[in-house]
CSV table of C-alpha atoms and ligand atoms in Angstrom, one decimal:
chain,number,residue,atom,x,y,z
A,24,UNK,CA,49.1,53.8,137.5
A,25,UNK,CA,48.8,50.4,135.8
A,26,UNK,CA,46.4,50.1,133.4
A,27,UNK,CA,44.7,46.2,132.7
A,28,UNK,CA,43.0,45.6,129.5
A,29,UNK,CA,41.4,42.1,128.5
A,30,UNK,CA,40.5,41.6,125.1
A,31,UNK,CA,41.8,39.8,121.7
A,32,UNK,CA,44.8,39.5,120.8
A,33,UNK,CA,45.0,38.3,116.9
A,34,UNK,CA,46.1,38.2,113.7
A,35,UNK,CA,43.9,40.5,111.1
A,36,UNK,CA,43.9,40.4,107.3
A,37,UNK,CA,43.2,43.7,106.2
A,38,UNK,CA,42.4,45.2,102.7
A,39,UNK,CA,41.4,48.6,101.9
A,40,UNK,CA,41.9,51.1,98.6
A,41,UNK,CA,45.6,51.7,100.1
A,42,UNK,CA,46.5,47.7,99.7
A,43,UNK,CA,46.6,44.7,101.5
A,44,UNK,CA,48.2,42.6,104.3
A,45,UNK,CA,47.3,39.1,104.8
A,46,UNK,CA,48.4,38.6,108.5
A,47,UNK,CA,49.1,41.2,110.8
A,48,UNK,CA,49.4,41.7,114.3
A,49,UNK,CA,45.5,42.8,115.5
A,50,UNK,CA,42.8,42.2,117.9
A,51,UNK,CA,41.3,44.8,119.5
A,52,UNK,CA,43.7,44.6,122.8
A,53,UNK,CA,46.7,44.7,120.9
A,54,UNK,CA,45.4,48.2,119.6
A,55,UNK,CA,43.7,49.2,123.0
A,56,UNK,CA,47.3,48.4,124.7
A,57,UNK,CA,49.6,50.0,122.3
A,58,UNK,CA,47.7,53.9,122.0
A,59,UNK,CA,47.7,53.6,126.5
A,60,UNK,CA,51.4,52.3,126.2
A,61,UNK,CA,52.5,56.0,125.5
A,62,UNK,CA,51.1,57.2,128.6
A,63,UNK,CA,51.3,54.7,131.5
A,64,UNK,CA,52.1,50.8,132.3
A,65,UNK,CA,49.5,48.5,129.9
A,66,UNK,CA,49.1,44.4,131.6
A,67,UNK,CA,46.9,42.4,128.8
A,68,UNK,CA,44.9,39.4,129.5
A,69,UNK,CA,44.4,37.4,126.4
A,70,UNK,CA,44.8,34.3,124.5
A,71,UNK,CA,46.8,33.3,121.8
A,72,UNK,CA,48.2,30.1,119.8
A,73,UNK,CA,51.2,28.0,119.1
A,74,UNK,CA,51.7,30.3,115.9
A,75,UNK,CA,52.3,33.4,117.5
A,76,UNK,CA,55.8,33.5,117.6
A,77,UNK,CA,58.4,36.5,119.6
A,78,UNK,CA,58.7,38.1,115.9
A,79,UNK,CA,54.4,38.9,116.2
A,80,UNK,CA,54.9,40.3,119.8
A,81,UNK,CA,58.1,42.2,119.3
A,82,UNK,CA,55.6,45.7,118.9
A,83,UNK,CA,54.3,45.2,122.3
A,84,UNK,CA,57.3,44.7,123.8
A,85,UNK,CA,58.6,47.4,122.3
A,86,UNK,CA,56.5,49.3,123.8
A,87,UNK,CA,56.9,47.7,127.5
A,88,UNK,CA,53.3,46.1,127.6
A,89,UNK,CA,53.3,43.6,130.1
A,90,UNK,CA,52.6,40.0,128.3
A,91,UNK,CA,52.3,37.8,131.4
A,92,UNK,CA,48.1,37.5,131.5
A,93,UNK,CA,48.3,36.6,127.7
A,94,UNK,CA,47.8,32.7,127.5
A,95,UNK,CA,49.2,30.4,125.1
A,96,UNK,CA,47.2,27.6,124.3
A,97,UNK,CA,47.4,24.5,121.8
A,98,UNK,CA,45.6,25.7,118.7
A,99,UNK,CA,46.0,28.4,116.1
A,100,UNK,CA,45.8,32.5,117.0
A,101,UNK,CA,42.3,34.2,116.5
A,102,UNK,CA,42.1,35.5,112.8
A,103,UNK,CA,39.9,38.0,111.7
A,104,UNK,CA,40.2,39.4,108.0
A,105,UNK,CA,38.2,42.2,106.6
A,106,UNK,CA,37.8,44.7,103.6
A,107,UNK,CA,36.4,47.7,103.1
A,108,UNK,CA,34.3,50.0,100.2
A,109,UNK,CA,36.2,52.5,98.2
A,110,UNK,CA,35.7,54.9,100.2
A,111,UNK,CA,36.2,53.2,103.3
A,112,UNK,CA,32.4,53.9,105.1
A,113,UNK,CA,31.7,50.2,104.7
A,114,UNK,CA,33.4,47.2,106.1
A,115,UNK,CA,32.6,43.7,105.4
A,116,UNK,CA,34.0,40.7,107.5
A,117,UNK,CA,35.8,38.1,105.1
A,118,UNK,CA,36.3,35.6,108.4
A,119,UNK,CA,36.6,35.1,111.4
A,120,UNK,CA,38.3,31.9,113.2
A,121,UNK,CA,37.9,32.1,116.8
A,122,UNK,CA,40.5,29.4,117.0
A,123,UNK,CA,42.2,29.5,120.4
A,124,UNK,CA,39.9,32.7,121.5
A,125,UNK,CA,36.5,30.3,121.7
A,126,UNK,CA,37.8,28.6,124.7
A,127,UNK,CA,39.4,31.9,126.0
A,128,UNK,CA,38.9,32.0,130.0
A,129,UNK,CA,40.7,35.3,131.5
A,130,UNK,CA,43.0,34.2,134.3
A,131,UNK,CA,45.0,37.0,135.8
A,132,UNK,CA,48.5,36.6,137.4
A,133,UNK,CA,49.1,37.4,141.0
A,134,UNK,CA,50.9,40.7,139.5
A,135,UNK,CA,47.5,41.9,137.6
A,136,UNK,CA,45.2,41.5,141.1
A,137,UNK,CA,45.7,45.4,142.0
A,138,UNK,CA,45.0,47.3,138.8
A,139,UNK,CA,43.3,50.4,139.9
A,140,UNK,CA,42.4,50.8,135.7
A,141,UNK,CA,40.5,48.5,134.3
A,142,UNK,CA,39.0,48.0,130.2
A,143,UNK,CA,36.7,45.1,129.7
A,144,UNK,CA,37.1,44.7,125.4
A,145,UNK,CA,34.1,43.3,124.0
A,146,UNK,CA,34.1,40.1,124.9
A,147,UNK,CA,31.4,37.5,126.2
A,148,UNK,CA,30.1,39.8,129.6
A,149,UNK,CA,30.0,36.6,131.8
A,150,UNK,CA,34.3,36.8,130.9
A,151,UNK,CA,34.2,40.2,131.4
A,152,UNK,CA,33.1,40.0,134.7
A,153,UNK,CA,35.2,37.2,135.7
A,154,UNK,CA,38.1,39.5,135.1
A,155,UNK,CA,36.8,42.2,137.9
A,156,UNK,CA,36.3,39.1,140.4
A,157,UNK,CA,39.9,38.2,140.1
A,158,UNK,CA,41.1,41.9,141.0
A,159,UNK,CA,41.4,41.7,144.9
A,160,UNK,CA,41.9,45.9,145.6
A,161,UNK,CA,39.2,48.0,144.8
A,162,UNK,CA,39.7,49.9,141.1
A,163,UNK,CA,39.4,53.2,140.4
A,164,UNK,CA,38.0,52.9,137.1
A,165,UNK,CA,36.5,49.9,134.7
A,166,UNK,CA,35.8,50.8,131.2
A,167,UNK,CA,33.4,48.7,129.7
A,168,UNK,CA,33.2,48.2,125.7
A,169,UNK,CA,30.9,45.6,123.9
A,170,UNK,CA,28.9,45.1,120.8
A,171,UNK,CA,25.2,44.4,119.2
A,172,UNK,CA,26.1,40.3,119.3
A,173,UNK,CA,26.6,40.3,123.5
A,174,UNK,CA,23.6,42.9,123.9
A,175,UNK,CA,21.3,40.7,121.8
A,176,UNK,CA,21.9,37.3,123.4
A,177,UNK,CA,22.9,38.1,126.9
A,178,UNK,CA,21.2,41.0,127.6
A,179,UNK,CA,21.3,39.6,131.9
A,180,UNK,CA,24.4,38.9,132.1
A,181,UNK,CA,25.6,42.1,130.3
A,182,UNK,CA,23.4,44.1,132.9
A,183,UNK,CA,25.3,42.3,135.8
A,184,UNK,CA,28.7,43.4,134.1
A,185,UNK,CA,27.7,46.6,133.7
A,186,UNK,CA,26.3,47.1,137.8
A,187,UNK,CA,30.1,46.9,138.1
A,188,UNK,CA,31.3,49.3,135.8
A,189,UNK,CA,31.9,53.4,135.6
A,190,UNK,CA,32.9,54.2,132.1
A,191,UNK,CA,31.0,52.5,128.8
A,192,UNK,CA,32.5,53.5,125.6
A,193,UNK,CA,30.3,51.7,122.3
A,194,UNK,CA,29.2,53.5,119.3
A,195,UNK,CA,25.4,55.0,118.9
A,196,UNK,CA,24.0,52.1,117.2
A,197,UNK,CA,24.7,49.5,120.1
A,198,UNK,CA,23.5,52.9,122.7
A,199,UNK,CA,20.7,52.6,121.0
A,200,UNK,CA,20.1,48.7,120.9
A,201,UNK,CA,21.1,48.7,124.5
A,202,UNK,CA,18.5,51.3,126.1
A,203,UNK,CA,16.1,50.5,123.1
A,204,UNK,CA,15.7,54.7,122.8
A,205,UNK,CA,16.5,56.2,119.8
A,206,UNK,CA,17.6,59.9,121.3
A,207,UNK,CA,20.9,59.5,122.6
A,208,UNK,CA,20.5,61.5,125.4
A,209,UNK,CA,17.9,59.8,126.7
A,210,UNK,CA,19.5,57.1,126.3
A,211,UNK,CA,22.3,57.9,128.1
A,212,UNK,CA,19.9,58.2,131.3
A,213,UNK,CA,19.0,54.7,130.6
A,214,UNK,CA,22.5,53.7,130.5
A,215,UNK,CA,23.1,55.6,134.0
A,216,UNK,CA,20.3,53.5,135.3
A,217,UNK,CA,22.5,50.5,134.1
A,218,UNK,CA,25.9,51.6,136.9
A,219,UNK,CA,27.8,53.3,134.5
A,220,UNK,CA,28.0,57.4,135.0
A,221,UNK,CA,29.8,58.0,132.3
A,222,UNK,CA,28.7,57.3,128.5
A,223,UNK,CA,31.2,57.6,126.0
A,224,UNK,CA,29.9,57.6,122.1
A,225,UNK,CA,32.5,56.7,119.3
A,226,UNK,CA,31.0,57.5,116.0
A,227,UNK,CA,33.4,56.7,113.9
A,228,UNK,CA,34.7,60.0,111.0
A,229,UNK,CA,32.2,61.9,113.5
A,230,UNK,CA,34.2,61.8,116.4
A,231,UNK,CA,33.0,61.0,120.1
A,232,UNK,CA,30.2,62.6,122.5
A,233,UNK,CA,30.9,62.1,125.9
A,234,UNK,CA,27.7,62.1,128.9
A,235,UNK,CA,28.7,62.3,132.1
A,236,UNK,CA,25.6,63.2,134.5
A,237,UNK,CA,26.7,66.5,135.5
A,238,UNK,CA,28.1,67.4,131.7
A,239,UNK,CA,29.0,66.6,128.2
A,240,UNK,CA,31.7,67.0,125.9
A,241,UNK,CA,32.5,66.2,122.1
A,242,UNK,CA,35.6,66.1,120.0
A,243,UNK,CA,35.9,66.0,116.4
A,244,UNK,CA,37.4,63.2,114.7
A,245,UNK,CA,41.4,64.8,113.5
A,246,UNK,CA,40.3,66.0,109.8
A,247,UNK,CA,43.3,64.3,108.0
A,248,UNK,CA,43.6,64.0,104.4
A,249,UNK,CA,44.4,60.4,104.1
A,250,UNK,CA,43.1,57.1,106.2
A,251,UNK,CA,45.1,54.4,105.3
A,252,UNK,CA,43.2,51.7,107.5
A,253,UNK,CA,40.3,52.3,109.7
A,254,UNK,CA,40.9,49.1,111.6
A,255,UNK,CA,41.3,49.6,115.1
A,256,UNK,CA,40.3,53.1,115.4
A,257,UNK,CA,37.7,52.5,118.2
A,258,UNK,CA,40.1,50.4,120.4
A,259,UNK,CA,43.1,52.9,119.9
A,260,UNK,CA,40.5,55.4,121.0
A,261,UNK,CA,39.6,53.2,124.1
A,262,UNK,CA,43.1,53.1,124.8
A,263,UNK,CA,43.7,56.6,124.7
A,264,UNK,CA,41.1,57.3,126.7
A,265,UNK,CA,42.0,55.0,129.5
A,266,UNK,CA,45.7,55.7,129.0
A,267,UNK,CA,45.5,59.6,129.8
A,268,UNK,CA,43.1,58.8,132.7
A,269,UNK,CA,45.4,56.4,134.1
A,270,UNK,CA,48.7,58.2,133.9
A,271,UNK,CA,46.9,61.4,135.4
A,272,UNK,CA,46.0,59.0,138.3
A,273,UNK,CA,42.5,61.2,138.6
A,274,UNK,CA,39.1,61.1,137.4
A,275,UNK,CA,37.0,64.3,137.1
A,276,UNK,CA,35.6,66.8,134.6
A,277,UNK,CA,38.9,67.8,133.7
A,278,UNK,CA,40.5,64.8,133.1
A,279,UNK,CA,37.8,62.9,131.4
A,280,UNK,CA,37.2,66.0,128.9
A,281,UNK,CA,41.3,65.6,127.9
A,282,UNK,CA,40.9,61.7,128.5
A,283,UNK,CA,38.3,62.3,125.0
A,284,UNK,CA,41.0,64.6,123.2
A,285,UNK,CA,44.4,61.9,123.7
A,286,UNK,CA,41.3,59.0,122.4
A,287,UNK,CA,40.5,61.0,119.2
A,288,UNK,CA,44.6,61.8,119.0
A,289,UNK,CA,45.3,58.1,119.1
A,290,UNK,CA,42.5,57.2,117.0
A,291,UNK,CA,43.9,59.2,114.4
A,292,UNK,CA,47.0,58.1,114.5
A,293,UNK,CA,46.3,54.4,114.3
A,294,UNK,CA,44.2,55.3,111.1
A,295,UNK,CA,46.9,56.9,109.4
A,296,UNK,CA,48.7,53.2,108.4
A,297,UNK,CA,48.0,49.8,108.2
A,298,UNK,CA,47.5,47.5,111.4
A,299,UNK,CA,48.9,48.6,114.8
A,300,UNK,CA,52.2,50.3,112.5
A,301,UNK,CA,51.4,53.8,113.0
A,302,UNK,CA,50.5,53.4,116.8
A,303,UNK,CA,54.3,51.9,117.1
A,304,UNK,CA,56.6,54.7,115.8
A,305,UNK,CA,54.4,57.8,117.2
A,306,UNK,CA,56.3,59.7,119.5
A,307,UNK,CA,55.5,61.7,122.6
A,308,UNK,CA,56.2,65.4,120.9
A,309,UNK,CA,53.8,64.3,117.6
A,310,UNK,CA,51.3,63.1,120.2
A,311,UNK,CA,51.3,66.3,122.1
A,312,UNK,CA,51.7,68.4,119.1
A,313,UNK,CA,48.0,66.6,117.5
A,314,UNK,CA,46.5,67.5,120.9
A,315,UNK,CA,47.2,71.0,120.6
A,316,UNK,CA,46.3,70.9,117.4
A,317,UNK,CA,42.2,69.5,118.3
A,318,UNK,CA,42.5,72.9,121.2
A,319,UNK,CA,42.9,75.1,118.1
A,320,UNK,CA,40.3,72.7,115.8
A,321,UNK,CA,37.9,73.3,118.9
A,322,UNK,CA,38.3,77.1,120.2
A,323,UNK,CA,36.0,79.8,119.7
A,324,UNK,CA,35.2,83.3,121.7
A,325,UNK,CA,31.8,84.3,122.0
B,17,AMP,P1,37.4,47.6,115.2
B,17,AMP,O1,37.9,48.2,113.9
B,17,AMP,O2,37.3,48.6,116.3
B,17,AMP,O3,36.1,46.9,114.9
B,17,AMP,O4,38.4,46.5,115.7
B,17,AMP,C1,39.0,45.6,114.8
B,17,AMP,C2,39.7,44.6,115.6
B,17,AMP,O5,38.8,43.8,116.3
B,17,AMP,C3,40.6,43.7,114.7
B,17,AMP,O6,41.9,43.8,115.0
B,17,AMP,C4,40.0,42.3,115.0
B,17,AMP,O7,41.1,41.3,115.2
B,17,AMP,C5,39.2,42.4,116.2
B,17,AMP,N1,38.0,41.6,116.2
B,17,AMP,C6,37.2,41.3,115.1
B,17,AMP,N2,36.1,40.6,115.5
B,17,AMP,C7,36.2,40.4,116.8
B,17,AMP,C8,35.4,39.6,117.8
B,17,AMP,N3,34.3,39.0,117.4
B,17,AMP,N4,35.8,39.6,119.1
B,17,AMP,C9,36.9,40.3,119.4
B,17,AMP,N5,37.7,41.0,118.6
B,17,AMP,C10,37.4,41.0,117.3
């Protein structure tokens, strides 16, 4: 089943202990749509410039991801450049130039207006929104992500977004900032007062904690013995996540406990190499082969 994220599209500037790349292919839908690629239809809605030329797409069309909701307006292409600490815990933001992004107003083609999966990236809530109004059948599934900035100054508008949604996938700190509790479970009752019934937790080298209201679930993060590039590694989890849920065309216990194994799987991939590289020459076996590999991480008899 098709799969429709919104989200940035950009190019990032990355350094880390393992080198550096002054303009690559980023934005947090580029790397949300490439993990899902590898397991059902992607659409993107998105913005980018005059600058981003057929060579800068080439990895999404690669990978079949339908292009036609991604605008291109006069301007330059969002740029976001970051480095990070020796041993890669830290981050800090170099820049960001919104360019072409700040005047970003999702408009989907006819094609889009019956995606039965939905994932809002973290943009501006009132956009997110817009993007559900504009899908005429009723979906399945919307996946919400956002970030401290939106729940600070649109708290409203955020809770309007989120009366619509199933699925919200942020890390603990904005769970916390959100539902202003500190105990994540509790938390995640505030969140299921919010709409969502499902609360996904990415923490990062800790792996993820899904609360559903009739169970939870956790997965590791893949132990592997180098990280190359940490960039990323939330949305490629987000797209995993949705991916698997959206090719199995179901959502229940089952699915959503494997939906949080194939988001860790593609999560680690993605970290393995700089930019969206890694998430471009995976193939099916090596994906199928890491997922088997989190059963054995994970099993125990009692
Ligand atoms: P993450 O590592 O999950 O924080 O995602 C990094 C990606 O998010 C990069 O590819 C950036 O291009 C993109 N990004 C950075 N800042 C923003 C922003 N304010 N809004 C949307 N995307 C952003």
């Amino acid at each position: 089943m098709s799969l429709l994220v919104v989200g940035s599209v950009a190019f990032d500037g990355i350094e880390t202990p393992f080198g550096k790349v002054e303009r690559t292919l980023g934005g947090a839908a580029s790397y949300f749509a490439l993990a899902a690629s590898h397991f059902t239809p992607v659409r993107v809605v998105g913005i980018v410039g005059e600058d981003f030329s057929p060579t800068d797409e080439a990895p999404l069309r690669r990978r079949h991801i339908d292009l036609e909701g991604v605008e291109r307006a006069n301007g330059k292409t969002f740029f976001w450049a970051g480095r990070y600490s020796q041993n890669m815990n830290e981050r800090t933001t170099l820049t960001t130039e919104l360019n072409v992004f700040a005047e970003f107003r999702p408009t989907l083609p006819r094609s889009y207006c019956d995606s039965a999966y939905i994932f809002l990236g973290n943009i501006d809530p009132t956009l997110q929104r817009s993007v559900v109004d504009q899908v005429t059948c009723k979906p399945k599934v919307i996946g919400l992500d956002t970030m401290n900035y939106w729940i600070e100054r649109t708290p409203a508008e955020l809770r309007e977004t989120l009366e619509r949604t199933q699925i919200l996938m942020i890390n603990d700190d904005e769970t916390r900032q959100l539902t202003g509790e500190h105990n994540l479970m509790r938390a995640a009752k505030h969140v299921f007062n919010m709409g969502p019934r499902t609360l996904v937790i990415k923490r990062g080298e800790h792996g993820a904690l899904m609360v559903h209201n009739k169970f939870l679930f956790s997965v590791p993060a893949f132990p592997l013995e180098e990280v190359h590039d940490p960039t990323g590694a939330g949305d490629s989890f987000a797209g995993g996540f949705m991916g698997y849920l959206a090719g199995a065309g179901k959502v229940n216990e089952a699915t959503l406990r494997n939906a949080m194994v194939y988001g860790s799987v593609m999560g680690s991939f993605a970290v393995e190499r700089f930019g969206v590289e890694r998430l471009t020459t995976v193939t099916k076996p090596e994906i199928r082969k890491r997922a088997h590999l989190f059963s054995k991480l994970t099993s125990f008899q009692l």
